[in-house]
Amino acid sequence: MSLSRIWKVLRKDLALGPRSPIFLWAIVLPVALTVILQVAFGSLFDPEPRLGIVDEGDSAITAGVEDMEGIELTMLDDEAELKRQVEANDLDAGLILPEGFDEAVKGGEKPVLQFFIGGESYASNRIILTVTTLDLVRELEGSEAPVMVDIVDFGEAGLPISIRLIPVIVFYALVIAGLFVPGSNIVEEKEQGTLTAILVTPVKSAEVLAAKWLFGVILASVMGVASLAMNGAMGSNWAEVVLVVVIAAMLSAMLGVVVGVFAKDSAMMFGIVKGAGIFLFAPAVFYIFPDWPQWIAKLFPLYWIIEPIWQVSVMGESVTTVWSELAVALGITAALGVLAWWLAKRMQAQMAGQ
Amino acid sequence: MTEVTTGSGAAIQVEGLRYSYGDLEAVKGIDFEVQPGQILGFLGPNGAGKSTTIKMLTGQLTPKAGVARVLGIDVATDNPELQARIGVCFEEKNLYINMSARENLEFFASLYGIKDADAEGVLRRVGLADRAKDRVKTFSKGMRQRMMISRAFINKPDVLFLDEPTDGLDPVTSAAIRRTIREEAERGAAVLLTTHDMFEADELSDRVAFINEGEIVALDSAENLKLKYGTRSVKVRLRDGDGVREEILPLDGDGSSSRLAELAASPDLMTIHTEEATLEQIFIQLTGRGLEG
Ligand SMILES: Nc1ncnc2c1ncn2[C@@H]1O[C@H](COP(=O)(O)OP(=O)(O)O)[C@@H](O)[C@H]1O
Ligand SMILES: [Mg+2]
């Protein structure tokens, strides 16, 4: 094995990468998935609840809202303007605090509180604003609450769906960049005959495969880390996150090399990936449905790379808690490496026979 | 002693070389040598076994029997030192179409460990210098073929394997490619060239091997082959009323000379040409089949 020859092939692939549609797809897909999933379920693009207040006195409620994070407060002078903005959905809700409101509450007069809610506002924002306001009113009152707000969580307990979808996004980042890019790259070099041209030079087939593998490892690592970062899952121990992602990229890229060496042409390559798709994807699904028996996930090879990423990035665990998973992942990678090397030996004769 | 001592230091030495695809025997035990600076033309129809021979000699296929040495090294051993010193022009075009002409050559040069490859110079030789920066995708068939040839030259190889380098090209491009091949031989490279074009074999080769159904049926210089197997003849054209009449007289045949003298004296005589046998005629004579198809 000559490192210099491996580097020359790798450098060519890195330079040529941006000219390949699959390479571009590998970069765009995780970004697009993040955007889609975050818009559908997540918080990334949720606007903060917007509350407008017309404060005719000098209410402590206004000060309370100002102190609160996560609420966008707009102070207005008159009621008509407030109503207009709520109606136009420039504000989610509006509140009118007449002069002497605080005193009236404290005096137990139960004054009327006018609270306008925009018809187009998000339900979640309405609830936040209503509950917050009522909370603040109750604080004014002191021990005697004028209303009791009992917040009941509906829906599944545990992590929000936007977090549980992170393994899906990371899966795509790893599989497209790590498996598809080097796999289709090898198949393309076979189809175009350029692999044959390389192999009559001093370059050996093992060197070509090593270059393709490194190509996948680099791209999948970058895309894996990027998609975790986009989803705010890098945590504080980013060096450990990078480590588990790189190990995951190593397995995924080796799978890509095996498929690429095995497949005769791109039709066969796509067929294999399509057929194996569910088998590969399955472990990511178990994070979406935590009620399923989780041990089943361990039967699938990519569990051993997704679980460490989940634990170390999303859950913020130390890398030492997943060393056994990482060891299994490295073992699978090594076994696939042997398989790739064995398949490569028949690849050359297969190509000359084409 | 397994070492074949030819005393001549042949660049390519082949003995009893065989290959079969399953039950199909594609190459049935062939022997030949090529000296440095020499061009050997492999002339034969499609399916004769030319490409299979080149694939064995360049390490793409492992011979089933026999020995082939290139630069003294057995081709069955996967040897980077040998691969560094050969140049191959494949029958199928296999360039990186998304890279420029220059990038293609520089990449392959780098695989040979050549640092400051003269891509520009090589492209100039095949008339592509002004297209160096363009992607091969945008090239015509002839330009791609010239790229294939220039890539085979990039490492200044000692042995060149050229599989049908001018197949399907226009005469101008073919002539340009032939000129560069001759230059490589003059530089000292041993050249093994396959073709099913008898003119190319005739014009370019120092020696021609006739290959048919996996066997070499004759191997000699074109001139010797013609002397040995061809019948020379004279074509006489005579005026015949309003038209023209042709008469062909074998030079080596009985009674030809008296008939020739007779015609030469005729007032209707227009032209007399000596006619040489073509390589194809000899090929047909030896194998019972032509070079096309
Ligand atoms: N990959 C292959 N599988 C089976 N038969 C093949 C293969 N390649 C070539 N052949 C057969 O081997 C014989 C020689 O082919 P080839 O060496 O390509 O001839 P040429 O280059 O002279 O046209 C032909 O009969 C051809 O059909
Ligand atoms: Mg051929």
XYZ file of C-alpha atoms and ligand atoms in Angstrom:
675
model
C 0.000 0.000 0.000
C 1.361 3.373 -0.949
C -0.095 6.285 0.997
C 0.971 8.662 -1.725
C -0.996 6.781 -4.407
C -4.025 6.539 -2.086
C -3.818 10.289 -1.563
C -3.658 10.954 -5.307
C -6.848 9.018 -5.963
C -8.541 10.599 -2.937
C -7.505 14.086 -4.013
C -8.980 13.458 -7.445
C -12.274 12.306 -5.906
C -12.434 15.284 -3.561
C -11.802 17.666 -6.448
C -14.292 15.892 -8.683
C -16.920 15.519 -5.947
C -18.745 18.800 -6.468
C -19.191 17.858 -10.148
C -21.222 14.799 -9.175
C -24.961 15.005 -8.491
C -24.861 12.322 -5.800
C -22.154 14.219 -3.937
C -24.271 17.371 -3.990
C -27.310 15.401 -2.923
C -25.336 14.082 0.070
C -24.704 17.655 1.136
C -28.152 19.060 0.458
C -30.285 16.219 1.809
C -29.452 16.497 5.548
C -29.924 20.258 5.380
C -33.268 19.880 3.619
C -34.390 17.162 6.040
C -33.485 19.331 9.005
C -35.484 22.211 7.631
C -38.498 20.044 6.784
C -38.581 18.203 10.092
C -37.993 21.329 12.117
C -40.783 23.148 10.344
C -43.126 20.222 10.834
C -42.297 19.326 14.430
C -39.535 21.399 15.757
C -38.862 24.645 17.479
C -36.115 26.010 15.284
C -38.409 28.175 13.226
C -41.207 28.652 15.707
C -41.593 32.358 16.272
C -41.635 33.402 19.878
C -45.112 34.195 21.160
C -45.757 37.892 20.499
C -47.713 39.795 23.145
C -48.856 43.390 22.894
C -49.727 45.340 26.044
C -51.533 48.620 26.526
C -50.605 49.558 30.046
C -52.645 52.523 31.282
C -51.246 52.349 34.784
C -47.873 51.030 35.664
C -48.698 47.398 36.106
C -46.350 44.857 37.601
C -47.640 42.450 34.977
C -45.843 44.432 32.269
C -42.625 44.257 34.240
C -43.175 40.546 34.723
C -43.532 39.932 30.994
C -40.466 42.058 30.301
C -38.449 39.908 32.653
C -39.584 36.761 30.964
C -37.494 35.100 28.281
C -39.091 33.720 25.184
C -41.880 36.263 24.842
C -41.659 39.082 22.362
C -43.280 42.082 24.046
C -44.620 45.144 22.228
C -45.854 48.133 24.202
C -48.700 50.075 22.605
C -50.493 53.290 23.481
C -54.072 52.680 22.522
C -56.577 49.901 22.406
C -57.559 50.394 18.753
C -53.991 49.894 17.557
C -53.659 46.791 19.730
C -56.813 45.255 18.284
C -55.671 46.093 14.772
C -52.313 44.382 15.231
C -53.837 41.295 16.809
C -56.335 41.058 14.002
C -53.578 41.421 11.388
C -51.651 38.645 13.140
C -48.788 41.011 13.871
C -49.304 39.961 17.466
C -50.518 36.622 18.804
C -52.343 38.243 21.706
C -52.994 41.615 23.237
C -53.621 42.647 26.819
C -55.182 45.824 28.167
C -54.228 46.757 31.704
C -56.457 49.651 32.842
C -55.219 52.154 35.371
C -55.444 50.781 38.891
C -55.637 47.178 37.717
C -52.960 45.955 40.128
C -54.620 47.631 43.076
C -58.005 46.269 42.086
C -56.619 42.752 41.963
C -54.898 43.125 45.275
C -58.097 44.555 46.762
C -59.917 41.442 45.680
C -62.221 43.332 43.296
C -61.794 40.826 40.500
C -61.508 43.411 37.715
C -62.158 42.531 34.115
C -59.031 41.695 32.162
C -59.311 42.219 28.430
C -57.252 39.667 26.534
C -57.439 39.556 22.734
C -56.292 36.532 20.877
C -55.521 36.519 17.157
C -57.481 33.980 15.142
C -54.423 33.025 13.119
C -52.042 32.612 16.015
C -50.573 29.214 16.826
C -52.442 27.318 19.505
C -49.198 26.724 21.340
C -48.507 30.444 21.473
C -52.014 31.202 22.764
C -51.617 28.736 25.577
C -48.220 30.082 26.548
C -49.444 33.669 26.609
C -52.665 32.898 28.454
C -51.010 30.795 31.084
C -48.209 33.287 31.556
C -50.597 36.172 31.972
C -52.762 34.327 34.430
C -49.680 33.312 36.360
C -48.569 36.909 36.618
C -52.009 37.981 37.751
C -51.913 35.332 40.405
C -48.540 36.575 41.591
C -50.044 40.029 42.046
C -52.685 38.526 44.227
C -50.137 36.937 46.490
C -51.129 33.761 48.277
C -54.763 33.898 47.350
C -54.949 32.852 43.714
C -57.841 34.313 41.801
C -57.629 31.422 39.433
C -55.867 28.125 39.689
C -53.983 27.089 36.610
C -53.318 23.453 36.441
C -51.065 22.611 33.546
C -51.600 19.099 32.322
C -49.176 17.642 29.767
C -50.896 15.672 27.107
C -49.022 13.672 24.542
C -46.224 11.227 25.162
C -43.925 11.760 28.006
C -40.222 12.013 27.311
C -38.329 13.720 24.563
C -40.063 15.866 21.984
C -40.404 14.431 18.505
C -37.963 16.973 17.084
C -35.224 15.434 19.226
C -36.270 11.886 18.523
C -35.998 12.594 14.797
C -32.331 13.523 15.049
C -31.213 9.897 14.516
C -33.212 9.870 11.277
C -31.413 12.947 10.000
C -28.014 11.669 11.106
C -28.813 8.324 9.510
C -29.452 10.009 6.171
C -26.342 12.130 6.472
C -24.208 9.057 7.166
C -25.797 6.733 4.670
C -25.930 9.113 1.739
C -22.472 10.574 2.297
C -20.806 7.442 3.625
C -22.494 4.646 1.721
C -23.935 6.132 -1.435
C -21.148 8.486 -2.422
C -18.227 6.033 -2.338
C -20.414 3.147 -3.541
C -21.700 4.949 -6.595
C -18.275 6.448 -7.190
C -16.739 2.964 -7.450
C -19.551 1.738 -9.678
C -19.220 4.782 -11.902
C -15.492 4.209 -12.310
C -16.306 0.641 -13.322
C -18.963 1.690 -15.800
C -16.824 4.389 -17.361
C -13.847 2.028 -17.502
C -11.687 4.528 -15.653
C -11.022 1.979 -12.918
C -9.447 -0.279 -15.538
C -7.308 2.649 -16.663
C -6.175 3.283 -13.085
C -5.366 -0.367 -12.467
C -2.894 -0.668 -15.357
C -0.850 2.071 -13.680
C 1.178 1.231 -10.552
C -1.949 1.802 -8.419
C -3.323 -1.369 -6.819
C -6.989 -2.129 -6.331
C -6.586 -2.085 -2.528
C -5.212 1.450 -2.823
C -8.166 2.575 -4.904
C -10.582 1.106 -2.366
C -8.728 2.698 0.533
C -9.049 6.058 -1.211
C -12.766 5.545 -1.826
C -13.259 4.536 1.796
C -11.453 7.616 3.097
C -13.511 9.720 0.720
C -16.681 8.346 2.321
C -15.294 8.682 5.853
C -14.422 12.343 5.340
C -17.705 13.280 3.705
C -19.866 11.309 6.146
C -18.001 12.732 9.154
C -18.465 16.276 7.926
C -22.134 15.727 7.111
C -22.770 13.820 10.348
C -21.284 16.587 12.485
C -22.983 19.269 10.389
C -26.418 17.712 10.774
C -25.972 17.322 14.539
C -24.877 20.945 14.753
C -27.836 22.127 12.678
C -30.126 20.337 15.099
C -28.374 21.776 18.118
C -27.162 18.373 19.274
C -23.411 18.896 19.513
C -23.606 19.313 23.280
C -20.616 20.460 25.268
C -18.275 17.506 24.706
C -17.978 18.133 21.011
C -14.654 16.284 20.689
C -16.367 13.095 21.850
C -19.275 13.700 19.509
C -16.833 14.047 16.617
C -15.161 10.811 17.662
C -18.379 8.770 17.621
C -19.431 10.346 14.325
C -16.090 9.475 12.713
C -16.403 5.851 13.871
C -19.933 5.786 12.467
C -18.640 7.247 9.186
C -15.973 4.534 9.026
C -18.574 1.768 9.185
C -20.955 3.450 6.809
C -18.233 4.150 4.216
C -16.969 0.576 4.422
C -20.474 -0.628 3.694
C -20.419 1.707 0.680
C -17.133 0.245 -0.547
C -18.456 -3.315 -0.228
C -21.616 -2.464 -2.163
C -19.617 -0.549 -4.780
C -17.160 -3.383 -5.318
C -19.898 -5.988 -5.415
C -22.310 -4.224 -7.788
C -21.575 -4.570 -11.487
C -23.372 -1.391 -12.489
C -25.403 1.423 -11.018
C -28.719 -0.363 -11.560
C -27.471 -3.207 -9.382
C -26.072 -0.772 -6.820
C -29.374 1.094 -6.481
C -31.178 -2.237 -6.304
C -29.007 -3.395 -3.425
C -29.401 -0.150 -1.502
C -33.146 -0.118 -2.083
C -33.459 -3.723 -0.974
C -31.298 -3.151 2.094
C -32.851 0.229 2.848
C -35.314 -0.869 5.526
C -32.698 -3.118 7.085
C -30.348 -0.162 7.374
C -32.978 2.375 8.384
C -34.747 0.288 11.038
C -32.616 1.286 14.047
C -33.351 4.976 13.463
C -37.079 4.240 13.710
C -36.725 2.895 17.236
C -35.800 6.357 18.462
C -39.066 7.740 17.104
C -41.068 5.016 18.839
C -39.531 4.571 22.282
C -42.359 2.203 23.268
C -41.130 -0.486 20.914
C -38.936 -3.169 22.432
C -35.572 -1.517 22.024
C -33.483 -4.682 22.005
C -34.743 -5.422 18.484
C -32.814 -2.386 17.234
C -29.597 -4.119 18.195
C -30.152 -6.714 15.493
C -29.461 -4.130 12.795
C -25.879 -3.189 11.954
C -26.356 0.554 11.980
C -27.721 0.461 15.540
C -24.122 0.183 16.656
C -23.264 3.552 15.173
C -26.529 5.410 15.805
C -26.747 4.498 19.476
C -23.318 5.975 20.351
C -24.199 9.151 18.467
C -27.534 9.321 20.296
C -25.976 8.806 23.698
C -23.009 11.106 23.274
C -24.532 13.925 21.260
C -28.222 14.077 22.145
C -28.101 12.644 25.666
C -24.768 14.261 26.493
C -23.287 11.059 27.862
C -19.557 10.451 27.976
C -18.021 8.330 25.266
C -17.018 5.775 27.904
C -20.670 4.763 28.331
C -20.808 3.526 24.750
C -17.416 1.938 24.348
C -18.933 -1.520 23.843
C -21.179 -0.258 21.026
C -18.178 1.465 19.454
C -16.159 -1.723 19.707
C -18.921 -3.640 17.907
C -19.031 -0.894 15.239
C -15.275 -1.134 14.700
C -15.553 -4.919 14.551
C -18.250 -4.731 11.879
C -16.095 -2.234 9.960
C -13.099 -4.548 10.047
C -15.187 -7.519 8.912
C -16.588 -5.468 6.028
C -13.040 -4.406 5.151
C -12.007 -8.044 4.791
C -15.081 -8.684 2.656
C -14.260 -5.692 0.416
C -10.696 -6.888 -0.025
C -11.899 -10.364 -0.950
C -14.463 -9.013 -3.430
C -11.847 -6.708 -4.969
C -9.816 -9.686 -6.087
C -12.569 -10.888 -8.400
C -13.496 -7.366 -9.422
C -10.552 -6.910 -11.768
C -11.251 -10.068 -13.752
C -14.932 -9.123 -13.806
C -14.065 -5.768 -15.375
C -11.670 -7.167 -17.985
C -14.402 -9.573 -18.945
C -16.887 -6.805 -19.634
C 16.776 -22.510 -16.822
C 13.381 -20.991 -17.421
C 14.832 -17.691 -18.545
C 14.372 -17.301 -22.263
C 17.605 -15.954 -23.635
C 16.941 -14.410 -26.951
C 20.167 -12.471 -26.789
C 18.268 -9.521 -28.108
C 16.651 -8.184 -24.936
C 13.139 -8.261 -26.358
C 10.743 -5.822 -24.680
C 7.842 -8.257 -25.069
C 8.348 -12.023 -25.076
C 5.375 -14.305 -25.377
C 5.414 -18.098 -25.367
C 2.492 -20.467 -25.556
C 0.103 -17.849 -24.183
C -3.483 -19.004 -23.725
C -6.743 -17.605 -22.447
C -10.290 -18.875 -22.409
C -13.532 -17.310 -21.272
C -15.264 -20.346 -19.809
C -15.366 -22.870 -22.651
C -14.476 -20.334 -25.298
C -10.798 -20.473 -26.196
C -10.000 -16.885 -27.143
C -6.204 -17.195 -27.392
C -4.840 -20.620 -28.253
C -1.146 -20.589 -27.489
C 0.646 -17.780 -29.279
C 4.344 -16.903 -29.476
C 5.975 -13.646 -30.496
C 8.526 -11.027 -29.516
C 8.789 -7.301 -29.903
C 12.142 -5.522 -29.728
C 12.600 -2.025 -28.328
C 11.887 0.583 -30.977
C 9.859 -1.891 -33.005
C 6.195 -1.852 -33.925
C 4.404 -5.165 -34.148
C 0.993 -4.962 -35.776
C -1.592 -7.536 -34.715
C -3.870 -7.811 -37.710
C -7.063 -9.800 -37.451
C -10.833 -9.585 -37.682
C -13.162 -8.932 -34.746
C -13.092 -11.730 -32.218
C -9.633 -12.948 -33.282
C -8.237 -12.578 -29.755
C -6.310 -9.309 -30.117
C -7.818 -7.509 -27.124
C -7.617 -10.609 -24.962
C -3.883 -10.785 -25.698
C -3.414 -7.123 -24.753
C -5.437 -7.628 -21.568
C -3.141 -10.446 -20.531
C -0.003 -8.472 -21.304
C -1.230 -5.455 -19.320
C -2.269 -7.465 -16.261
C -6.024 -7.148 -16.707
C -6.442 -10.881 -17.280
C -4.279 -13.664 -15.910
C -3.074 -16.070 -18.623
C -4.414 -19.610 -18.319
C -1.190 -21.028 -19.722
C 2.122 -19.946 -21.200
C 4.477 -17.172 -20.205
C 4.558 -13.531 -21.128
C 7.381 -11.257 -20.084
C 7.331 -7.554 -20.549
C 10.667 -5.855 -19.920
C 11.780 -9.179 -18.494
C 9.011 -9.249 -15.870
C 6.353 -11.964 -15.857
C 3.016 -10.258 -16.465
C 1.220 -12.715 -14.174
C 2.890 -11.043 -11.195
C 1.177 -7.846 -10.184
C 4.239 -5.630 -10.405
C 4.008 -1.827 -9.995
C 7.540 -1.439 -11.378
C 6.410 -2.977 -14.645
C 3.168 -1.003 -14.681
C 5.122 2.211 -14.280
C 6.914 1.531 -17.575
C 4.026 0.595 -19.847
C 1.448 2.712 -21.625
C -1.984 1.396 -22.604
C -4.536 2.687 -25.064
C -7.758 0.764 -24.497
C -10.228 -0.291 -27.126
C -13.080 1.351 -25.155
C -12.591 4.976 -24.322
C -12.227 5.357 -20.589
C -11.473 8.949 -19.702
C -12.830 11.082 -16.876
C -15.374 12.998 -18.900
C -16.049 15.447 -16.077
C -12.401 16.444 -15.937
C -10.571 18.611 -18.409
C -8.063 17.152 -20.859
C -5.267 18.552 -18.764
C -6.699 17.278 -15.462
C -7.004 13.800 -16.971
C -3.370 13.733 -17.997
C -2.096 15.279 -14.781
C -4.062 12.810 -12.696
C -2.676 9.804 -14.534
C 0.815 11.274 -14.490
C 0.507 11.612 -10.711
C -0.356 7.922 -10.435
C 2.993 7.182 -12.071
C 4.651 9.431 -9.523
C 5.475 12.017 -12.201
C 5.497 15.422 -10.529
C 5.884 17.932 -13.318
C 4.084 16.151 -16.125
C 4.193 17.945 -19.451
C 0.464 17.627 -20.090
C 0.543 20.638 -22.354
C 3.316 19.189 -24.486
C 1.618 15.823 -24.817
C -1.643 17.500 -25.809
C 0.202 19.597 -28.375
C 1.506 16.423 -30.000
C -2.027 15.180 -30.594
C -3.317 18.609 -31.587
C -5.396 19.250 -28.464
C -3.333 21.970 -26.796
C -6.005 24.613 -27.343
C -8.634 22.411 -25.663
C -6.546 21.606 -22.578
C -8.923 23.336 -20.181
C -12.133 21.926 -21.640
C -13.887 18.981 -20.118
C -13.573 15.759 -22.089
C -17.384 15.622 -22.034
C -17.361 18.314 -24.724
C -14.946 16.429 -27.012
C -15.800 14.686 -30.262
C -15.066 11.000 -30.763
C -11.827 11.744 -32.589
C -10.663 14.152 -29.916
C -11.367 11.605 -27.209
C -9.371 9.032 -29.129
C -6.461 11.465 -29.360
C -6.798 11.924 -25.582
C -6.617 8.147 -25.154
C -3.385 8.075 -27.129
C -1.875 11.021 -25.296
C -2.656 9.400 -21.958
C -0.810 6.257 -23.045
C 2.262 8.439 -23.698
C 2.173 10.445 -20.453
C 4.723 8.307 -18.596
C 7.138 8.016 -21.555
C 6.608 4.247 -21.525
C 9.139 1.688 -22.686
C 6.353 -0.522 -23.974
C 3.119 0.643 -25.565
C -0.007 -1.456 -25.956
C -2.426 0.139 -28.387
C -5.737 -1.625 -28.972
C -7.240 -0.406 -32.257
C -6.014 3.158 -31.740
C -7.523 4.540 -34.947
C -10.703 2.478 -35.139
C -13.565 4.433 -36.660
C -11.637 7.673 -37.068
C -11.467 9.961 -40.054
C -8.349 9.681 -42.247
C -6.831 12.966 -41.030
C -7.090 12.043 -37.355
C -5.856 8.519 -38.087
C -2.818 9.879 -39.893
C -2.045 12.214 -36.994
C -2.297 9.373 -34.495
C -0.086 7.119 -36.630
C 2.543 9.813 -36.789
C 2.716 10.049 -32.996
C 2.919 6.259 -32.698
C 5.878 6.237 -35.074
C 7.523 8.963 -32.990
C 7.168 6.830 -29.878
C 8.858 3.906 -31.611
C 11.642 6.200 -32.793
C 12.093 7.268 -29.180
C 12.751 3.605 -28.420
C 9.408 2.263 -27.225
C 8.359 -1.231 -28.204
C 4.846 -1.018 -29.627
C 2.207 -3.715 -29.858
C -0.645 -2.420 -31.934
C -3.844 -4.195 -32.863
C -5.894 -3.356 -35.890
C -8.247 -4.828 -38.405
C -7.162 -2.222 -40.942
C -4.645 -3.726 -43.361
C -3.398 -0.311 -44.480
C -2.602 0.670 -40.933
C -0.787 -2.594 -40.301
C 1.097 -2.215 -43.540
C 2.046 1.409 -43.069
C 2.939 1.410 -39.404
C 4.316 -1.993 -38.498
C 7.852 -3.245 -38.725
C 6.330 -6.681 -38.540
C 2.771 -7.911 -38.864
C 1.206 -10.851 -37.051
C -1.879 -12.300 -38.693
C -4.165 -13.445 -35.921
C -7.257 -15.509 -36.488
C -9.389 -17.486 -34.044
C -6.816 -17.131 -31.297
C -3.846 -18.255 -33.351
C -1.031 -16.429 -35.102
C -1.083 -17.785 -38.646
C 1.839 -15.746 -39.990
C 4.312 -13.246 -38.594
C 6.804 -11.283 -40.648
C 7.417 -7.883 -42.176
C 4.652 -6.806 -44.520
C 7.100 -6.936 -47.384
C 8.185 -10.478 -46.658
C 4.598 -11.601 -46.220
C 3.757 -10.208 -49.618
C 6.825 -11.763 -51.193
C 6.150 -15.074 -49.585
C 2.412 -15.419 -50.035
C 1.274 -12.743 -52.457
C 1.171 -13.064 -56.193
C 2.314 -9.915 -57.925
C 0.475 -8.959 -61.057
C 0.331 -6.359 -63.771
C -2.808 -4.483 -64.570
C -3.019 -3.315 -68.171
C -5.704 -0.861 -69.286
C -6.624 -0.677 -72.966
C -8.981 1.387 -75.045
C -11.888 -0.722 -76.197
C -14.161 1.115 -78.601
C -15.679 3.899 -76.498
C -14.811 2.182 -73.221
C -11.852 0.835 -71.287
C -10.781 -2.771 -70.924
C -8.609 -4.151 -68.115
C -6.440 -7.188 -68.162
C -4.627 -8.570 -65.099
C -1.568 -10.751 -65.669
C 0.096 -12.627 -62.833
C 3.805 -11.753 -62.885
C 4.877 -15.135 -61.714
C 2.553 -17.056 -64.002
C 3.533 -18.918 -67.205
C 3.046 -17.093 -70.454
C 2.478 -13.781 -68.767
C 5.542 -12.145 -70.255
C 4.717 -12.888 -73.890
C 1.125 -11.667 -73.420
C 2.464 -8.575 -71.718
C 4.826 -7.851 -74.606
C 1.924 -8.271 -76.987
C -0.274 -5.813 -75.072
C 2.560 -3.336 -74.666
C 2.838 -3.138 -78.425
C -0.888 -2.571 -78.897
C -2.019 0.848 -80.150
C -4.932 0.693 -77.658
C -2.607 0.616 -74.630
C -3.409 3.243 -71.986
C -1.538 2.319 -68.764
C 0.437 -0.511 -67.203
C 0.606 -0.846 -63.410
C 2.281 -3.436 -61.271
C -0.108 -4.599 -58.590
C 1.004 -5.851 -55.180
C -1.047 -8.279 -53.178
C -2.690 -6.561 -50.217
C -2.313 -7.905 -46.698
C -6.001 -8.635 -46.714
C -5.695 -10.803 -49.816
C -2.937 -12.728 -48.122
C -4.995 -12.953 -44.954
C -7.878 -14.428 -46.940
C -5.509 -16.793 -48.664
C -4.183 -18.021 -45.292
C -7.366 -18.151 -43.270
C -10.167 -18.340 -45.761
C -11.792 -15.227 -44.294
C -11.558 -11.478 -44.569
C -10.698 -8.830 -42.001
C -14.093 -7.174 -41.711
C -16.925 -8.483 -39.585
N -15.722 -11.106 -21.513
C -15.845 -12.062 -22.410
N -16.603 -13.122 -22.132
C -16.733 -14.130 -23.030
N -16.154 -14.138 -24.233
C -15.386 -13.090 -24.566
C -15.197 -12.001 -23.678
N -14.388 -11.097 -24.268
C -14.086 -11.610 -25.489
N -14.683 -12.801 -25.670
C -14.580 -13.649 -26.836
O -13.221 -13.965 -27.008
C -12.873 -13.942 -28.380
C -11.740 -12.948 -28.591
O -12.206 -11.635 -28.290
P -11.271 -10.381 -28.362
O -9.978 -10.700 -27.732
O -12.031 -9.243 -27.819
O -11.074 -10.222 -29.921
P -10.605 -8.982 -30.775
O -10.038 -7.961 -29.880
O -9.596 -9.544 -31.707
O -11.793 -8.487 -31.507
C -14.150 -13.589 -29.128
O -14.747 -14.779 -29.552
C -14.979 -12.928 -28.091
O -16.341 -13.110 -28.363
Mg -10.637 -6.044 -29.641
